[in-house]
PDB file of C-alpha atoms in Angstrom:
ATOM      1  CA  MET W   1     -24.394  -5.152 -11.271  1.00 59.00           C
ATOM      2  CA  LEU W   2     -21.004  -5.978 -12.765  1.00 69.00           C
ATOM      3  CA  THR W   3     -20.718  -8.342 -15.674  1.00 74.00           C
ATOM      4  CA  PRO W   4     -19.198 -11.797 -15.159  1.00 70.00           C
ATOM      5  CA  PHE W   5     -16.035 -10.559 -16.918  1.00 75.00           C
ATOM      6  CA  LEU W   6     -15.672  -7.189 -15.202  1.00 86.00           C
ATOM      7  CA  SER W   7     -15.899  -8.359 -11.603  1.00 87.00           C
ATOM      8  CA  PRO W   8     -12.964 -10.827 -11.785  1.00 86.00           C
ATOM      9  CA  LEU W   9     -10.936  -8.303 -13.817  1.00 89.00           C
ATOM     10  CA  LEU W  10     -11.434  -5.617 -11.161  1.00 92.00           C
ATOM     11  CA  ALA W  11     -10.653  -8.086  -8.359  1.00 91.00           C
ATOM     12  CA  ASP W  12      -7.429  -9.111 -10.085  1.00 91.00           C
ATOM     13  CA  THR W  13      -6.590  -5.457 -10.718  1.00 93.00           C
ATOM     14  CA  ALA W  14      -7.073  -4.747  -6.999  1.00 95.00           C
ATOM     15  CA  ARG W  15      -4.828  -7.698  -6.107  1.00 94.00           C
ATOM     16  CA  CYS W  16      -2.104  -6.567  -8.507  1.00 94.00           C
ATOM     17  CA  CYS W  17      -2.419  -2.965  -7.328  1.00 97.00           C
ATOM     18  CA  VAL W  18      -1.975  -3.907  -3.677  1.00 97.00           C
ATOM     19  CA  ALA W  19       0.961  -6.157  -4.593  1.00 97.00           C
ATOM     20  CA  LEU W  20       2.676  -3.414  -6.595  1.00 97.00           C
ATOM     21  CA  LEU W  21       2.032  -0.797  -3.896  1.00 97.00           C
ATOM     22  CA  LEU W  22       3.504  -3.076  -1.222  1.00 97.00           C
ATOM     23  CA  LEU W  23       6.482  -3.771  -3.476  1.00 97.00           C
ATOM     24  CA  ALA W  24       7.031  -0.048  -4.082  1.00 96.00           C
ATOM     25  CA  ALA W  25       6.681   0.682  -0.368  1.00 96.00           C
ATOM     26  CA  GLY W  26       9.173  -2.018   0.611  1.00 96.00           C
ATOM     27  CA  VAL W  27      11.719  -1.011  -2.025  1.00 96.00           C
ATOM     28  CA  GLY W  28      11.262   2.683  -1.182  1.00 93.00           C
ATOM     29  CA  LYS W  29      11.930   2.002   2.480  1.00 93.00           C
ATOM     30  CA  LEU W  30      15.027  -0.036   1.600  1.00 94.00           C
ATOM     31  CA  ARG W  31      16.362   2.785  -0.581  1.00 93.00           C
ATOM     32  CA  GLY W  32      16.109   5.219   2.328  1.00 90.00           C
ATOM     33  CA  TYR W  33      16.428   2.678   5.116  1.00 91.00           C
ATOM     34  CA  ALA W  34      18.300   4.841   7.631  1.00 90.00           C
ATOM     35  CA  ALA W  35      15.817   7.691   7.225  1.00 89.00           C
ATOM     36  CA  PHE W  36      12.882   5.262   7.523  1.00 90.00           C
ATOM     37  CA  ARG W  37      14.257   3.750  10.724  1.00 91.00           C
ATOM     38  CA  GLY W  38      14.930   7.248  12.074  1.00 89.00           C
ATOM     39  CA  ASN W  39      11.372   8.346  11.237  1.00 89.00           C
ATOM     40  CA  LEU W  40       9.981   5.444  13.242  1.00 90.00           C
ATOM     41  CA  ALA W  41      11.677   6.930  16.291  1.00 88.00           C
ATOM     42  CA  THR W  42      11.148  10.642  15.644  1.00 88.00           C
ATOM     43  CA  SER W  43       7.683  10.696  14.074  1.00 86.00           C
ATOM     44  CA  PHE W  44       6.080   7.626  15.602  1.00 88.00           C
ATOM     45  CA  GLY W  45       7.688   7.528  19.043  1.00 87.00           C
ATOM     46  CA  VAL W  46       9.182   4.052  18.596  1.00 90.00           C
ATOM     47  CA  PRO W  47      12.231   3.693  20.861  1.00 94.00           C
ATOM     48  CA  PRO W  48      15.436   3.411  18.778  1.00 91.00           C
ATOM     49  CA  SER W  49      16.090  -0.119  20.034  1.00 93.00           C
ATOM     50  CA  ALA W  50      12.589  -1.201  18.945  1.00 95.00           C
ATOM     51  CA  ALA W  51      12.937   0.667  15.628  1.00 92.00           C
ATOM     52  CA  ALA W  52      16.034  -1.445  14.926  1.00 93.00           C
ATOM     53  CA  TRP W  53      13.825  -4.553  14.678  1.00 95.00           C
ATOM     54  CA  ALA W  54      10.527  -2.926  13.639  1.00 95.00           C
ATOM     55  CA  ALA W  55      11.989  -1.362  10.496  1.00 95.00           C
ATOM     56  CA  PRO W  56      13.256  -4.603   8.917  1.00 96.00           C
ATOM     57  CA  ALA W  57      10.122  -6.451  10.076  1.00 97.00           C
ATOM     58  CA  LEU W  58       7.848  -3.956   8.301  1.00 96.00           C
ATOM     59  CA  VAL W  59       9.945  -3.968   5.122  1.00 96.00           C
ATOM     60  CA  MET W  60      10.012  -7.769   5.082  1.00 97.00           C
ATOM     61  CA  ALA W  61       6.250  -7.963   5.694  1.00 97.00           C
ATOM     62  CA  GLU W  62       5.590  -5.630   2.753  1.00 97.00           C
ATOM     63  CA  LEU W  63       7.953  -7.467   0.425  1.00 97.00           C
ATOM     64  CA  LEU W  64       6.767 -10.939   1.428  1.00 96.00           C
ATOM     65  CA  LEU W  65       3.103 -10.005   1.048  1.00 96.00           C
ATOM     66  CA  SER W  66       3.857  -8.459  -2.329  1.00 96.00           C
ATOM     67  CA  GLY W  67       5.599 -11.598  -3.514  1.00 94.00           C
ATOM     68  CA  TRP W  68       2.839 -13.794  -2.138  1.00 92.00           C
ATOM     69  CA  LEU W  69       0.200 -11.744  -3.944  1.00 93.00           C
ATOM     70  CA  LEU W  70       2.115 -11.770  -7.209  1.00 89.00           C
ATOM     71  CA  ALA W  71       2.859 -15.503  -7.132  1.00 85.00           C
ATOM     72  CA  GLY W  72       0.589 -16.845  -4.403  1.00 60.00           C
ATOM     73  CA  TRP W  73      -2.057 -18.356  -6.645  1.00 58.00           C
ATOM     74  CA  ILE W  74       0.669 -20.585  -8.110  1.00 61.00           C
ATOM     75  CA  LEU W  75       2.551 -21.425  -4.926  1.00 57.00           C
ATOM     76  CA  ILE W  76      -0.102 -21.678  -2.251  1.00 53.00           C
ATOM     77  CA  GLY W  77      -3.405 -21.876  -4.060  1.00 58.00           C
ATOM     78  CA  GLY W  78      -5.141 -18.598  -3.413  1.00 75.00           C
ATOM     79  CA  THR W  79      -4.866 -14.920  -2.722  1.00 84.00           C
ATOM     80  CA  HIS W  80      -7.571 -14.450  -0.100  1.00 89.00           C
ATOM     81  CA  LEU W  81      -5.204 -14.919   2.853  1.00 91.00           C
ATOM     82  CA  PRO W  82      -2.458 -12.563   1.621  1.00 93.00           C
ATOM     83  CA  MET W  83      -5.103  -9.981   0.670  1.00 94.00           C
ATOM     84  CA  LEU W  84      -6.575 -10.275   4.164  1.00 95.00           C
ATOM     85  CA  LEU W  85      -3.125  -9.902   5.748  1.00 96.00           C
ATOM     86  CA  SER W  86      -2.443  -6.919   3.467  1.00 97.00           C
ATOM     87  CA  LEU W  87      -5.726  -5.342   4.517  1.00 98.00           C
ATOM     88  CA  LEU W  88      -4.787  -5.812   8.166  1.00 98.00           C
ATOM     89  CA  LEU W  89      -1.304  -4.352   7.630  1.00 97.00           C
ATOM     90  CA  LEU W  90      -2.469  -1.403   5.526  1.00 97.00           C
ATOM     91  CA  SER W  91      -5.401  -0.602   7.833  1.00 97.00           C
ATOM     92  CA  THR W  92      -3.155  -0.651  10.885  1.00 96.00           C
ATOM     93  CA  LEU W  93      -0.495   1.515   9.261  1.00 94.00           C
ATOM     94  CA  THR W  94      -3.135   3.960   8.032  1.00 95.00           C
ATOM     95  CA  ALA W  95      -4.763   4.186  11.467  1.00 95.00           C
ATOM     96  CA  VAL W  96      -1.404   4.864  13.136  1.00 93.00           C
ATOM     97  CA  LEU W  97      -0.482   7.419  10.478  1.00 92.00           C
ATOM     98  CA  VAL W  98      -3.829   9.234  10.810  1.00 93.00           C
ATOM     99  CA  TYR W  99      -3.527   9.261  14.604  1.00 93.00           C
ATOM    100  CA  ARG W 100       0.032  10.619  14.524  1.00 92.00           C
ATOM    101  CA  TYR W 101      -0.893  13.167  11.851  1.00 92.00           C
ATOM    102  CA  PHE W 102      -3.634  14.662  14.008  1.00 92.00           C
ATOM    103  CA  THR W 103      -1.721  14.473  17.312  1.00 90.00           C
ATOM    104  CA  ARG W 104       1.667  15.750  16.120  1.00 83.00           C
ATOM    105  CA  SER W 105       2.487  18.841  14.111  1.00 73.00           C
ATOM    106  CA  VAL W 106       4.894  17.172  11.648  1.00 81.00           C
ATOM    107  CA  VAL W 107       4.992  13.498  10.733  1.00 87.00           C
ATOM    108  CA  ARG W 108       7.329  11.868   8.260  1.00 85.00           C
ATOM    109  CA  CYS W 109       6.529   8.288   7.359  1.00 81.00           C
ATOM    110  CA  SER W 110       8.831   7.282   4.488  1.00 81.00           C
ATOM    111  CA  CYS W 111       5.876   5.339   3.090  1.00 83.00           C
ATOM    112  CA  PHE W 112       7.534   5.089  -0.316  1.00 85.00           C
ATOM    113  CA  GLY W 113      10.997   6.333   0.618  1.00 77.00           C
ATOM    114  CA  GLU W 114      10.293  10.085   0.672  1.00 73.00           C
ATOM    115  CA  ALA W 115      11.689  10.926   4.112  1.00 66.00           C
ATOM    116  CA  ALA W 116      12.254  14.668   3.633  1.00 75.00           C
ATOM    117  CA  ARG W 117       8.629  15.644   3.036  1.00 84.00           C
ATOM    118  CA  PRO W 118       6.143  15.622   5.897  1.00 88.00           C
ATOM    119  CA  VAL W 119       2.922  13.657   5.541  1.00 89.00           C
ATOM    120  CA  SER W 120       0.105  15.635   3.937  1.00 90.00           C
ATOM    121  CA  ARG W 121      -3.637  15.143   3.832  1.00 92.00           C
ATOM    122  CA  TYR W 122      -3.136  13.760   0.316  1.00 93.00           C
ATOM    123  CA  ASP W 123      -0.928  11.037   1.765  1.00 92.00           C
ATOM    124  CA  LEU W 124      -3.687  10.170   4.218  1.00 94.00           C
ATOM    125  CA  LEU W 125      -6.175  10.090   1.333  1.00 95.00           C
ATOM    126  CA  ARG W 126      -3.794   7.837  -0.586  1.00 95.00           C
ATOM    127  CA  ASN W 127      -3.631   5.385   2.302  1.00 95.00           C
ATOM    128  CA  VAL W 128      -7.416   5.352   2.679  1.00 97.00           C
ATOM    129  CA  LEU W 129      -7.755   4.724  -1.073  1.00 96.00           C
ATOM    130  CA  VAL W 130      -5.298   1.830  -0.859  1.00 97.00           C
ATOM    131  CA  VAL W 131      -7.252   0.299   2.028  1.00 98.00           C
ATOM    132  CA  GLY W 132     -10.413   0.750  -0.066  1.00 97.00           C
ATOM    133  CA  ILE W 133      -8.805  -0.929  -3.075  1.00 97.00           C
ATOM    134  CA  ASN W 134      -7.691  -3.781  -0.841  1.00 97.00           C
ATOM    135  CA  GLY W 135     -11.172  -4.116   0.667  1.00 96.00           C
ATOM    136  CA  SER W 136     -12.872  -3.999  -2.725  1.00 95.00           C
ATOM    137  CA  TYR W 137     -11.066  -7.204  -3.648  1.00 94.00           C
ATOM    138  CA  PHE W 138     -13.261  -9.137  -1.230  1.00 92.00           C
ATOM    139  CA  ALA W 139     -16.449  -7.680  -2.710  1.00 91.00           C
ATOM    140  CA  LEU W 140     -15.341  -8.573  -6.228  1.00 88.00           C
ATOM    141  CA  ALA W 141     -13.241 -11.715  -5.842  1.00 74.00           C
ATOM    142  CA  GLN W 142     -14.298 -14.879  -7.561  1.00 71.00           C
ATOM    143  CA  GLU W 143     -12.767 -18.321  -7.273  1.00 67.00           C
ATOM    144  CA  ALA W 144     -12.483 -18.956 -11.012  1.00 68.00           C
ATOM    145  CA  ALA W 145      -9.002 -18.661 -12.495  1.00 72.00           C
ATOM    146  CA  LEU W 146      -8.597 -15.927 -15.075  1.00 77.00           C
ATOM    147  CA  PRO W 147      -6.900 -16.379 -18.430  1.00 81.00           C
ATOM    148  CA  VAL W 148      -3.295 -15.170 -18.536  1.00 83.00           C
ATOM    149  CA  ALA W 149      -4.204 -12.350 -20.935  1.00 87.00           C
ATOM    150  CA  THR W 150      -6.764 -11.029 -18.453  1.00 86.00           C
ATOM    151  CA  THR W 151      -4.229 -11.150 -15.615  1.00 85.00           C
ATOM    152  CA  VAL W 152      -1.734  -9.237 -17.769  1.00 90.00           C
ATOM    153  CA  LEU W 153      -4.422  -6.627 -18.497  1.00 92.00           C
ATOM    154  CA  ALA W 154      -5.198  -6.400 -14.769  1.00 91.00           C
ATOM    155  CA  ALA W 155      -1.490  -5.973 -13.968  1.00 92.00           C
ATOM    156  CA  GLY W 156      -1.203  -3.169 -16.519  1.00 95.00           C
ATOM    157  CA  LEU W 157      -4.221  -1.366 -15.116  1.00 96.00           C
ATOM    158  CA  ALA W 158      -2.876  -1.886 -11.609  1.00 96.00           C
ATOM    159  CA  ALA W 159       0.490  -0.393 -12.559  1.00 97.00           C
ATOM    160  CA  ILE W 160      -1.240   2.768 -13.788  1.00 97.00           C
ATOM    161  CA  VAL W 161      -3.332   3.011 -10.609  1.00 96.00           C
ATOM    162  CA  CYS W 162      -0.239   2.317  -8.512  1.00 96.00           C
ATOM    163  CA  VAL W 163       1.801   5.139 -10.063  1.00 96.00           C
ATOM    164  CA  ALA W 164      -1.101   7.578  -9.740  1.00 96.00           C
ATOM    165  CA  THR W 165      -1.750   6.541  -6.149  1.00 95.00           C
ATOM    166  CA  ILE W 166       1.888   6.846  -5.083  1.00 93.00           C
ATOM    167  CA  SER W 167       2.088  10.258  -6.792  1.00 93.00           C
ATOM    168  CA  LEU W 168      -1.217  11.549  -5.390  1.00 93.00           C
ATOM    169  CA  HIS W 169       0.460  14.231  -3.252  1.00 91.00           C
ATOM    170  CA  ASP W 170       2.441  15.563  -6.219  1.00 90.00           C
ATOM    171  CA  ILE W 171      -0.535  15.397  -8.588  1.00 93.00           C
ATOM    172  CA  ALA W 172      -2.819  17.205  -6.136  1.00 92.00           C
ATOM    173  CA  THR W 173      -0.181  19.826  -5.369  1.00 90.00           C
ATOM    174  CA  LEU W 174       0.335  20.541  -9.072  1.00 91.00           C
ATOM    175  CA  ALA W 175      -3.407  20.661  -9.704  1.00 90.00           C
ATOM    176  CA  ARG W 176      -3.880  23.173  -6.896  1.00 86.00           C
ATOM    177  CA  ALA W 177      -1.116  25.398  -8.273  1.00 76.00           C
ATOM    178  CA  ASP W 178      -3.193  26.276 -11.342  1.00 62.00           C
TER     179      ASP W 178
END
């Protein structure tokens, strides 16, 4: 059983991690927007006319959810709803990515802006881990507000997890090279 301090810290770390991952995904897609929109059509079979509205809708959803998670407890009074919406978004995107990965030979998703590299099994693992992090929030979440220092600690831990998670393909590839 987790201590009364550790459970809220881990829940806040999960919230910050999901927020930072969504922010990185949205910004990454904006940086390579044309490639991302093109990948929707070529890798995911979205008609180009539908990709023209689906691409900005997905980027906006990621950025809005990220902002809501980072500032939602101040503006709206809770993070359960944006975490639930994030879980729905991330689960859906992961399911589609897994399906396309196993039904097509090469899939490029531009998840974080990397359009040139095809999706690997490490990318699928990354997405499953992110869904798990998002889901763990609900097992750990508590209604009590945390002190600012604890939230800053959670954000720092989340930033480390976020960088490692985004770089999972590169880390695993380097580890296998030895």
